[in-house]
PDB file of C-alpha atoms in Angstrom:
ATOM      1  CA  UNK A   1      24.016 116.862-124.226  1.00 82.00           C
ATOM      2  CA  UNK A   2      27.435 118.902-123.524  1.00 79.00           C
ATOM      3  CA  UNK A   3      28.728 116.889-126.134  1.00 84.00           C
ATOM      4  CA  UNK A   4      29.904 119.063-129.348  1.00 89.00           C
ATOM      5  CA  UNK A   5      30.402 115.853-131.575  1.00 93.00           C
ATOM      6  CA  UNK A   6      26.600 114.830-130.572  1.00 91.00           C
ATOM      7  CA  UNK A   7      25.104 118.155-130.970  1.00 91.00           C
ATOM      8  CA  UNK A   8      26.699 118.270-134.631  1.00 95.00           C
ATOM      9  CA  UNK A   9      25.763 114.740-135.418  1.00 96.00           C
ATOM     10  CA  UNK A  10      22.101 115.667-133.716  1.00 95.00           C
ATOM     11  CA  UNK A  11      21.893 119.357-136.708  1.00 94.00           C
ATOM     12  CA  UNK A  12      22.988 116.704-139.554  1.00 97.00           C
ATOM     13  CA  UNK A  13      20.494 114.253-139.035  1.00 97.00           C
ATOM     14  CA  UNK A  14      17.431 116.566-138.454  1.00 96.00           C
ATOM     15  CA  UNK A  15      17.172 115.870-134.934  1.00 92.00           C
ATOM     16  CA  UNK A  16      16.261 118.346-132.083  1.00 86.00           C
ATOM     17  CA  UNK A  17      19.218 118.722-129.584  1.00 86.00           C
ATOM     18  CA  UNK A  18      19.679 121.342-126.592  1.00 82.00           C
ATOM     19  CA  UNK A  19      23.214 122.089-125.443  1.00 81.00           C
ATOM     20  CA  UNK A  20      23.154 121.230-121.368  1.00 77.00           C
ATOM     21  CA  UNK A  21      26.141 122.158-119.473  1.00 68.00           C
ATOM     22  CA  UNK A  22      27.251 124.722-116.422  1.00 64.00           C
ATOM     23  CA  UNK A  23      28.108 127.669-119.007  1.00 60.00           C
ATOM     24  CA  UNK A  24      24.855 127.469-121.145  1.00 61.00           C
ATOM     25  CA  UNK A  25      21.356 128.030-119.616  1.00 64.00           C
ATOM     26  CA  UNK A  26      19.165 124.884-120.556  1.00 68.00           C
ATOM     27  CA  UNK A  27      15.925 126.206-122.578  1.00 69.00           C
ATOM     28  CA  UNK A  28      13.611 123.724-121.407  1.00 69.00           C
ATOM     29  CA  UNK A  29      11.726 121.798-124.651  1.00 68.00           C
ATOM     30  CA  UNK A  30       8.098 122.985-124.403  1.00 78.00           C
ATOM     31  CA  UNK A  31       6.820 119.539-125.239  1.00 82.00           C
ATOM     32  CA  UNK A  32       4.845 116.809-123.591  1.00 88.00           C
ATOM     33  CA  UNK A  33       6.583 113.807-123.019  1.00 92.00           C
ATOM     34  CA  UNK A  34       5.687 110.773-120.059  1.00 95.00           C
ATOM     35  CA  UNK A  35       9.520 109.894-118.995  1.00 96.00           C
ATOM     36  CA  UNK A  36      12.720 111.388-119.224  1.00 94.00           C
ATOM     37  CA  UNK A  37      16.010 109.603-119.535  1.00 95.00           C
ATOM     38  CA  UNK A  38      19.508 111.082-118.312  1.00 93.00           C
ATOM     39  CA  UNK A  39      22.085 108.874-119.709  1.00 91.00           C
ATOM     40  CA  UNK A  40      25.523 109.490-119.216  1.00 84.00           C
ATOM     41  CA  UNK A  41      24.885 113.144-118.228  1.00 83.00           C
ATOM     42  CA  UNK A  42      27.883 114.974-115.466  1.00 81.00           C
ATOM     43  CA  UNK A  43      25.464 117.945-115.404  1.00 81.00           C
ATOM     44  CA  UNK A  44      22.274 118.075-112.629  1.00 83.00           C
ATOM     45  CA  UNK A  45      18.929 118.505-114.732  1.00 85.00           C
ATOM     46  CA  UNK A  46      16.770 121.165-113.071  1.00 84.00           C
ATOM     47  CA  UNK A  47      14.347 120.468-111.075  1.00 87.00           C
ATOM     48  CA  UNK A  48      11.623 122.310-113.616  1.00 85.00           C
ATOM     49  CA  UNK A  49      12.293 119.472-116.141  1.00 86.00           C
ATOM     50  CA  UNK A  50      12.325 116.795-113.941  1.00 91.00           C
ATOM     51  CA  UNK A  51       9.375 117.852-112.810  1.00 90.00           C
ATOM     52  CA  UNK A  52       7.901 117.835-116.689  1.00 91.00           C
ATOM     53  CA  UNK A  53       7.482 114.238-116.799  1.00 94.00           C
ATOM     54  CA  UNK A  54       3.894 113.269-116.486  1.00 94.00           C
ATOM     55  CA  UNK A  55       5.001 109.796-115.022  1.00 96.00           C
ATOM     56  CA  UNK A  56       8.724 109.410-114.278  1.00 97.00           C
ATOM     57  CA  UNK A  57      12.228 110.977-114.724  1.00 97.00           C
ATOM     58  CA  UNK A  58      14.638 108.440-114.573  1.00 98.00           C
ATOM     59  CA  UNK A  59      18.621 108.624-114.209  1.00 97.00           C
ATOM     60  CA  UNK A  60      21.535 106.332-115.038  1.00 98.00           C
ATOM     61  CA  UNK A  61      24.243 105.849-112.285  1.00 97.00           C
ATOM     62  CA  UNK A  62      27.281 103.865-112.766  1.00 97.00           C
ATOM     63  CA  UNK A  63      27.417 102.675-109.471  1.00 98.00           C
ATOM     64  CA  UNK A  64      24.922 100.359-107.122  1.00 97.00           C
ATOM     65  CA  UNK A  65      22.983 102.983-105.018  1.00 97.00           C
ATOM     66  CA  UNK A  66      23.119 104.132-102.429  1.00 97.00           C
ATOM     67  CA  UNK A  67      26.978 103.820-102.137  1.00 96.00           C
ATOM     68  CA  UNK A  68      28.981 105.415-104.293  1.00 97.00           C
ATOM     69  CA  UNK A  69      26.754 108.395-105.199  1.00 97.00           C
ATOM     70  CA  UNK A  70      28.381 111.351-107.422  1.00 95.00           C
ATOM     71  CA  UNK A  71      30.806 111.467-109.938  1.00 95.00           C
ATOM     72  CA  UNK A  72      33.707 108.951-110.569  1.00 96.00           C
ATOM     73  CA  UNK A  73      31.974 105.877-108.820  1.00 97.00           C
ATOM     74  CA  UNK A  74      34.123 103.588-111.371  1.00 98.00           C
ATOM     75  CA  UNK A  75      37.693 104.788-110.056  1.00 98.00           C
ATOM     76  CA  UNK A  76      36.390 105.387-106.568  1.00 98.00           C
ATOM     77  CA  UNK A  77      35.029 101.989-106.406  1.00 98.00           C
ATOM     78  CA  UNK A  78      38.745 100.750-107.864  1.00 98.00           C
ATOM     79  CA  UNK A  79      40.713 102.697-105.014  1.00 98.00           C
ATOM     80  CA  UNK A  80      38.403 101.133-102.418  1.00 97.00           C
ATOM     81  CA  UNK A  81      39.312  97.722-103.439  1.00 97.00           C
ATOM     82  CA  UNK A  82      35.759  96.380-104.167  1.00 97.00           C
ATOM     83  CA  UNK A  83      34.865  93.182-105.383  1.00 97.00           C
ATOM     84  CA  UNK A  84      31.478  94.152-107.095  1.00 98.00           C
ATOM     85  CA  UNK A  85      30.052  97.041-108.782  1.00 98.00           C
ATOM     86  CA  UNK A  86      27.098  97.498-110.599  1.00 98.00           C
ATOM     87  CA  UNK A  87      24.495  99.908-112.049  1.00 98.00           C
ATOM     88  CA  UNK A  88      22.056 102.120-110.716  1.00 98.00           C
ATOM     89  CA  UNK A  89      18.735 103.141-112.761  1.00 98.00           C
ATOM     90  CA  UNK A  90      17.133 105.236-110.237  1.00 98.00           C
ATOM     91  CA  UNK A  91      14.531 107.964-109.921  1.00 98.00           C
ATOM     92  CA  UNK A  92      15.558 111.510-110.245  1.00 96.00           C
ATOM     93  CA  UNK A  93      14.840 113.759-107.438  1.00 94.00           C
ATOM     94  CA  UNK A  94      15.900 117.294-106.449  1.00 90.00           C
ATOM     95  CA  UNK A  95      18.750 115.318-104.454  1.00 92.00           C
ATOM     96  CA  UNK A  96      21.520 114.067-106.726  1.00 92.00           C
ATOM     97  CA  UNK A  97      21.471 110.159-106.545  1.00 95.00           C
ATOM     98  CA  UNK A  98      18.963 109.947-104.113  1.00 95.00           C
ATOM     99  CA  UNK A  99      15.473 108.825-105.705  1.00 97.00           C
ATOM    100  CA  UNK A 100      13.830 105.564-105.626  1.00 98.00           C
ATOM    101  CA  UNK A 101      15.531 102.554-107.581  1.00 98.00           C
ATOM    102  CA  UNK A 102      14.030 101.174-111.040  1.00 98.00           C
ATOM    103  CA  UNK A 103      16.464  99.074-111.586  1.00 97.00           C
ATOM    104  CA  UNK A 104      19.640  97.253-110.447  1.00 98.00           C
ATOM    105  CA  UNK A 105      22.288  94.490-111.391  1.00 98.00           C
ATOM    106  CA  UNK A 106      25.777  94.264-110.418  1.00 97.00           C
ATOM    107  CA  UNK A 107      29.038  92.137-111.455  1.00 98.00           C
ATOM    108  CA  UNK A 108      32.391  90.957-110.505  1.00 98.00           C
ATOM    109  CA  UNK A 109      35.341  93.555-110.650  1.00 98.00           C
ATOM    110  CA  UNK A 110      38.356  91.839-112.240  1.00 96.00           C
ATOM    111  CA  UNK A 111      42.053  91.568-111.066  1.00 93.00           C
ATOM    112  CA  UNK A 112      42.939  93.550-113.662  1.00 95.00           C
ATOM    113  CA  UNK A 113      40.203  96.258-114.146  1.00 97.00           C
ATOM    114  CA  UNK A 114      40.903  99.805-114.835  1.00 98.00           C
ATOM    115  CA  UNK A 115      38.379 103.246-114.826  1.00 98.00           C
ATOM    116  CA  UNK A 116      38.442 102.171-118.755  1.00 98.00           C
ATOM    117  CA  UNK A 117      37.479  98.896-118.320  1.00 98.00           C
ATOM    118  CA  UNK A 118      34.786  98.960-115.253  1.00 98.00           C
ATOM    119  CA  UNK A 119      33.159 101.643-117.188  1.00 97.00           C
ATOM    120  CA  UNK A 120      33.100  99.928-120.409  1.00 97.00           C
ATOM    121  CA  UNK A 121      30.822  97.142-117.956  1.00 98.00           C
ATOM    122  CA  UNK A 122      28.984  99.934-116.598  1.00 98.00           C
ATOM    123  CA  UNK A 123      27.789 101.123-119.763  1.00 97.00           C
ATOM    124  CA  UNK A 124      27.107  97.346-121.381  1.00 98.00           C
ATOM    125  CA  UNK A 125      24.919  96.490-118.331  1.00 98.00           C
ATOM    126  CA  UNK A 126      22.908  99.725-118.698  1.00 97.00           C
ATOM    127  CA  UNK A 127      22.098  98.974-121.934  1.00 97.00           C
ATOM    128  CA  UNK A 128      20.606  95.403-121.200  1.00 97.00           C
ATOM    129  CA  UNK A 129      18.585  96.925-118.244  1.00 97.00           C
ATOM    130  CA  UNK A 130      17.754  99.880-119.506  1.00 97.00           C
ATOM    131  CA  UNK A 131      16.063  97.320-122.405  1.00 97.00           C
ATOM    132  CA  UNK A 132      14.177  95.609-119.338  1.00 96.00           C
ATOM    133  CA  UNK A 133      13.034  99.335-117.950  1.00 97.00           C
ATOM    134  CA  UNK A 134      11.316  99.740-121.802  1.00 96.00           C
ATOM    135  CA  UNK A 135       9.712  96.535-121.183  1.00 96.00           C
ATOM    136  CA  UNK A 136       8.774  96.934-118.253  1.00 96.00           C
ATOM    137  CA  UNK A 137       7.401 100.519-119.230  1.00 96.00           C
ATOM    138  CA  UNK A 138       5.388  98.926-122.245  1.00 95.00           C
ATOM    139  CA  UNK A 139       3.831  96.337-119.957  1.00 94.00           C
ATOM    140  CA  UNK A 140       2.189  99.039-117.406  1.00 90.00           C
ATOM    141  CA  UNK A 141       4.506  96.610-115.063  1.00 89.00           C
ATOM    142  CA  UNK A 142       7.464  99.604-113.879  1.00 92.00           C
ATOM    143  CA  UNK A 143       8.114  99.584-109.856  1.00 92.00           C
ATOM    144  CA  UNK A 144      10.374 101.687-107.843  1.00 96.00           C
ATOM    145  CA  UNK A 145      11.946 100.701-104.570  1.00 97.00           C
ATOM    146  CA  UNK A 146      13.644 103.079-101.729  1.00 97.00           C
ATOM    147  CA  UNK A 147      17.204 102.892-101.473  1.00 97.00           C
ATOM    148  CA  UNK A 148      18.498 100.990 -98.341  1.00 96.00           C
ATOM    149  CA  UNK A 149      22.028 100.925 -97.141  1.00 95.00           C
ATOM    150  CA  UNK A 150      24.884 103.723 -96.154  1.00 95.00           C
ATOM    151  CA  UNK A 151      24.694 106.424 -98.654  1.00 96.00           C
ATOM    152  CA  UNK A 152      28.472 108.227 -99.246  1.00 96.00           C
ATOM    153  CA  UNK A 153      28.852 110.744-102.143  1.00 96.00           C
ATOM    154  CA  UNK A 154      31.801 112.036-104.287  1.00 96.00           C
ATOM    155  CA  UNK A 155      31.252 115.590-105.368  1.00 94.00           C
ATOM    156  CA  UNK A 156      32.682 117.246-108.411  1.00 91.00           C
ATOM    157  CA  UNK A 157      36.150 118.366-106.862  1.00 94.00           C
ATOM    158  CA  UNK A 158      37.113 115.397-104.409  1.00 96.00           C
ATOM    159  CA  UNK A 159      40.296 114.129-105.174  1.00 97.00           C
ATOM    160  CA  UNK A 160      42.299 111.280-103.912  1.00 97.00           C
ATOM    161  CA  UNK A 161      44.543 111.641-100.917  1.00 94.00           C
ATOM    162  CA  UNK A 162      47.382 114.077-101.718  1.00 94.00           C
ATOM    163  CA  UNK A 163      46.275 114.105-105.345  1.00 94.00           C
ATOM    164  CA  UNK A 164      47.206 110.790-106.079  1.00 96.00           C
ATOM    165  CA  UNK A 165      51.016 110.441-105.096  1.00 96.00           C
ATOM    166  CA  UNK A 166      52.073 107.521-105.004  1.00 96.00           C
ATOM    167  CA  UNK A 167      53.174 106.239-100.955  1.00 95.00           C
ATOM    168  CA  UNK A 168      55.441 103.503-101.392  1.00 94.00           C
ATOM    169  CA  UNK A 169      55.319 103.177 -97.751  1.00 94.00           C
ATOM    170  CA  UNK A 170      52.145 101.364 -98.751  1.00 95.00           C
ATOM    171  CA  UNK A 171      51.335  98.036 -99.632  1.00 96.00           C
ATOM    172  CA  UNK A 172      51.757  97.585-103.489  1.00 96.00           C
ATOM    173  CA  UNK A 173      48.109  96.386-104.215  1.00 95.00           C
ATOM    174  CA  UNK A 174      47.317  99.791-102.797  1.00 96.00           C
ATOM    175  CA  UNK A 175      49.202 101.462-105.353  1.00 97.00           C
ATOM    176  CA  UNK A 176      47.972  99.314-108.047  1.00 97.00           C
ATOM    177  CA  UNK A 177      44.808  99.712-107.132  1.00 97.00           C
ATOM    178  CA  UNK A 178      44.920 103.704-107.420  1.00 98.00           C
ATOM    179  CA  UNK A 179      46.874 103.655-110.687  1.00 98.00           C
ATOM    180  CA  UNK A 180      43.780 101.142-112.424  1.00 98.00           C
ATOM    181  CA  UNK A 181      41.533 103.786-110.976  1.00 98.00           C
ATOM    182  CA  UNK A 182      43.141 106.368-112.782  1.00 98.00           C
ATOM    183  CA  UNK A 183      43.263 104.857-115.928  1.00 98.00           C
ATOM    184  CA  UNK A 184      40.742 106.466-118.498  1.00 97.00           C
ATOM    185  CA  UNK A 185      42.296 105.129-121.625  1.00 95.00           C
ATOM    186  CA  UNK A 186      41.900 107.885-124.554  1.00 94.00           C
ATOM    187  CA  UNK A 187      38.815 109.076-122.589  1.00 92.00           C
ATOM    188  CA  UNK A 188      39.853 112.904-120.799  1.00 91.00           C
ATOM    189  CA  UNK A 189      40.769 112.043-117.134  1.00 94.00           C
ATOM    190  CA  UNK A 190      38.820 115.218-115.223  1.00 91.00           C
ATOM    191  CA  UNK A 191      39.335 112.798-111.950  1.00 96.00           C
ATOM    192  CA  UNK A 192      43.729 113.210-111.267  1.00 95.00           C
ATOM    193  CA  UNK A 193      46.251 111.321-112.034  1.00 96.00           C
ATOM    194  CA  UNK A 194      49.018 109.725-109.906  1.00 96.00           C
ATOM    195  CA  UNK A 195      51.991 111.176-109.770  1.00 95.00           C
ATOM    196  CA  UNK A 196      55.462 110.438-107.880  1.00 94.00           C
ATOM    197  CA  UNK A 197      56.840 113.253-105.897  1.00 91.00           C
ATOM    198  CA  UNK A 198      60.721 112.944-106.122  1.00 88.00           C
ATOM    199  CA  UNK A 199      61.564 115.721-103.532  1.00 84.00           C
ATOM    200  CA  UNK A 200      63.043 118.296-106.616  1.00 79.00           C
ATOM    201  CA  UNK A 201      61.122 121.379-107.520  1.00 65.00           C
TER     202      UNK A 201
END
C-alpha cells in the first residue's frame, strides 16, 4: 500500500506490510503465494511480482474493460455522459488494463451522481464480486475471458479540456456533468477541478 494510515494500522496489528509507491523501491515478499490481488492500487505492480503468482494475478478496475482504462474512469465516465458503469476484475499483464477478464457487472449511473458517489458503487460492487472470484477460486471453477470492444485509456496527467473551465457557451448539462465529475467529497482530488476564468489576472 502507499497508504501511511494502512501501513501504521498494518505495524500495530502484527501484520506484514510493504510500502508501494513511485518514490520507494518495492522489495518484493520472498514468499509463495497462488494469486495476487491489487485492490485499489494507483501504482503499476512490476512485472517480477506479477509474475510470482503460481496461478493468477488479478487486478481491480473501476471501470467495465476495455473502455475506460487508466486512472479516473469514475469522473471520466461522468464527463462523457454515460448511462452505465461498472467494474472490471481483470487479469494483470505487463500492459496496464489490458489482461483477460475474471469478472464483470455493471449498473445504472444516476441523475445526480458525482466522482464521490459512482465510486462509492464502484467499490460496493467489487466487494460482492470479488466474494464470487473467492468462490469461484475455492471451487477449481475460475475462467478468464479476452476483452472485446474499443479500448481508450486515461494516463496519469490527462486533464479535462482547458483544465476544467467552465464554457458557458455550452449546454448546461455539459457543465453539470463536469462539475459531478469533479466532485471527490473529502477524498484528495489529484484529477482538477473546474474553475471559471473571469478575464482578471
Amino acid at each position: 500500500t502507499q497508504n501511511p494510515e494502512i501501513l501504521r494500522w498494518a505495524k500495530s496489528s502484527g501484520l506484514r506490510s510493504v510500502r508501494m509507491d513511485e518514490l520507494s523501491r518495492l522489495e518484493v515478499p520472498n514468499v509463495a503465494f497462488d494469486y495476487l490481488f491489487s485492490v485499489a492500487n494507483l501504482t503499476v505492480v512490476p512485472t517480477d511480482l506479477i509474475a510470482q503468482a503460481r496461478k493468477l494475478a488479478i487486478n481491480f478496475h473501476d471501470a467495465l474493460l476495455p473502455a475506460y482504462a487508466g486512472l479516473n474512469a469514475t469522473s471520466w465516465a461522468l464527463m462523457a455522459q454515460e448511462k452505465q458503469h461498472g467494474v472490471t476484475w481483470h487479469e494483470m499483464t505487463s500492459v496496464v488494463d489490458a489482461g483477460r477478464i475474471v469478472r464483470q457487472a455493471s449498473f445504472a449511473i444516476g441523475d445526480e451522481e458525482t466522482a464521490l458517489s459512482l465510486n462509492a458503487k464502484c467499490y460496493e460492487a467489487g466487494l460482492a464480486t470479488f466474494m464470487t472470484i473467492v468462490e469461484d477460486i475455492g471451487q477449481g471453477e475460475l475462467s478468464l475471458i479476452p476483452q472485446t470492444g474499443s479500448r481508450s485509456y486515461y494516463g496519469r496527467y490527462r486533464r479535462p479540456d482547458a483544465l476544467a473551465t467552465l464554457d458557458f457557451h455550452r449546454p448546461a448539462h455539459e457543465l453539470v456533468s463536469l462539475v459531478r465529475a469533479l466532485e471527490f467529497g473529502h477524498y484528495p482530488n489529484s484529477l482538477c477541478r473546474p474553475r471559471v476564468y473571469t478575464g482578471r489576472t
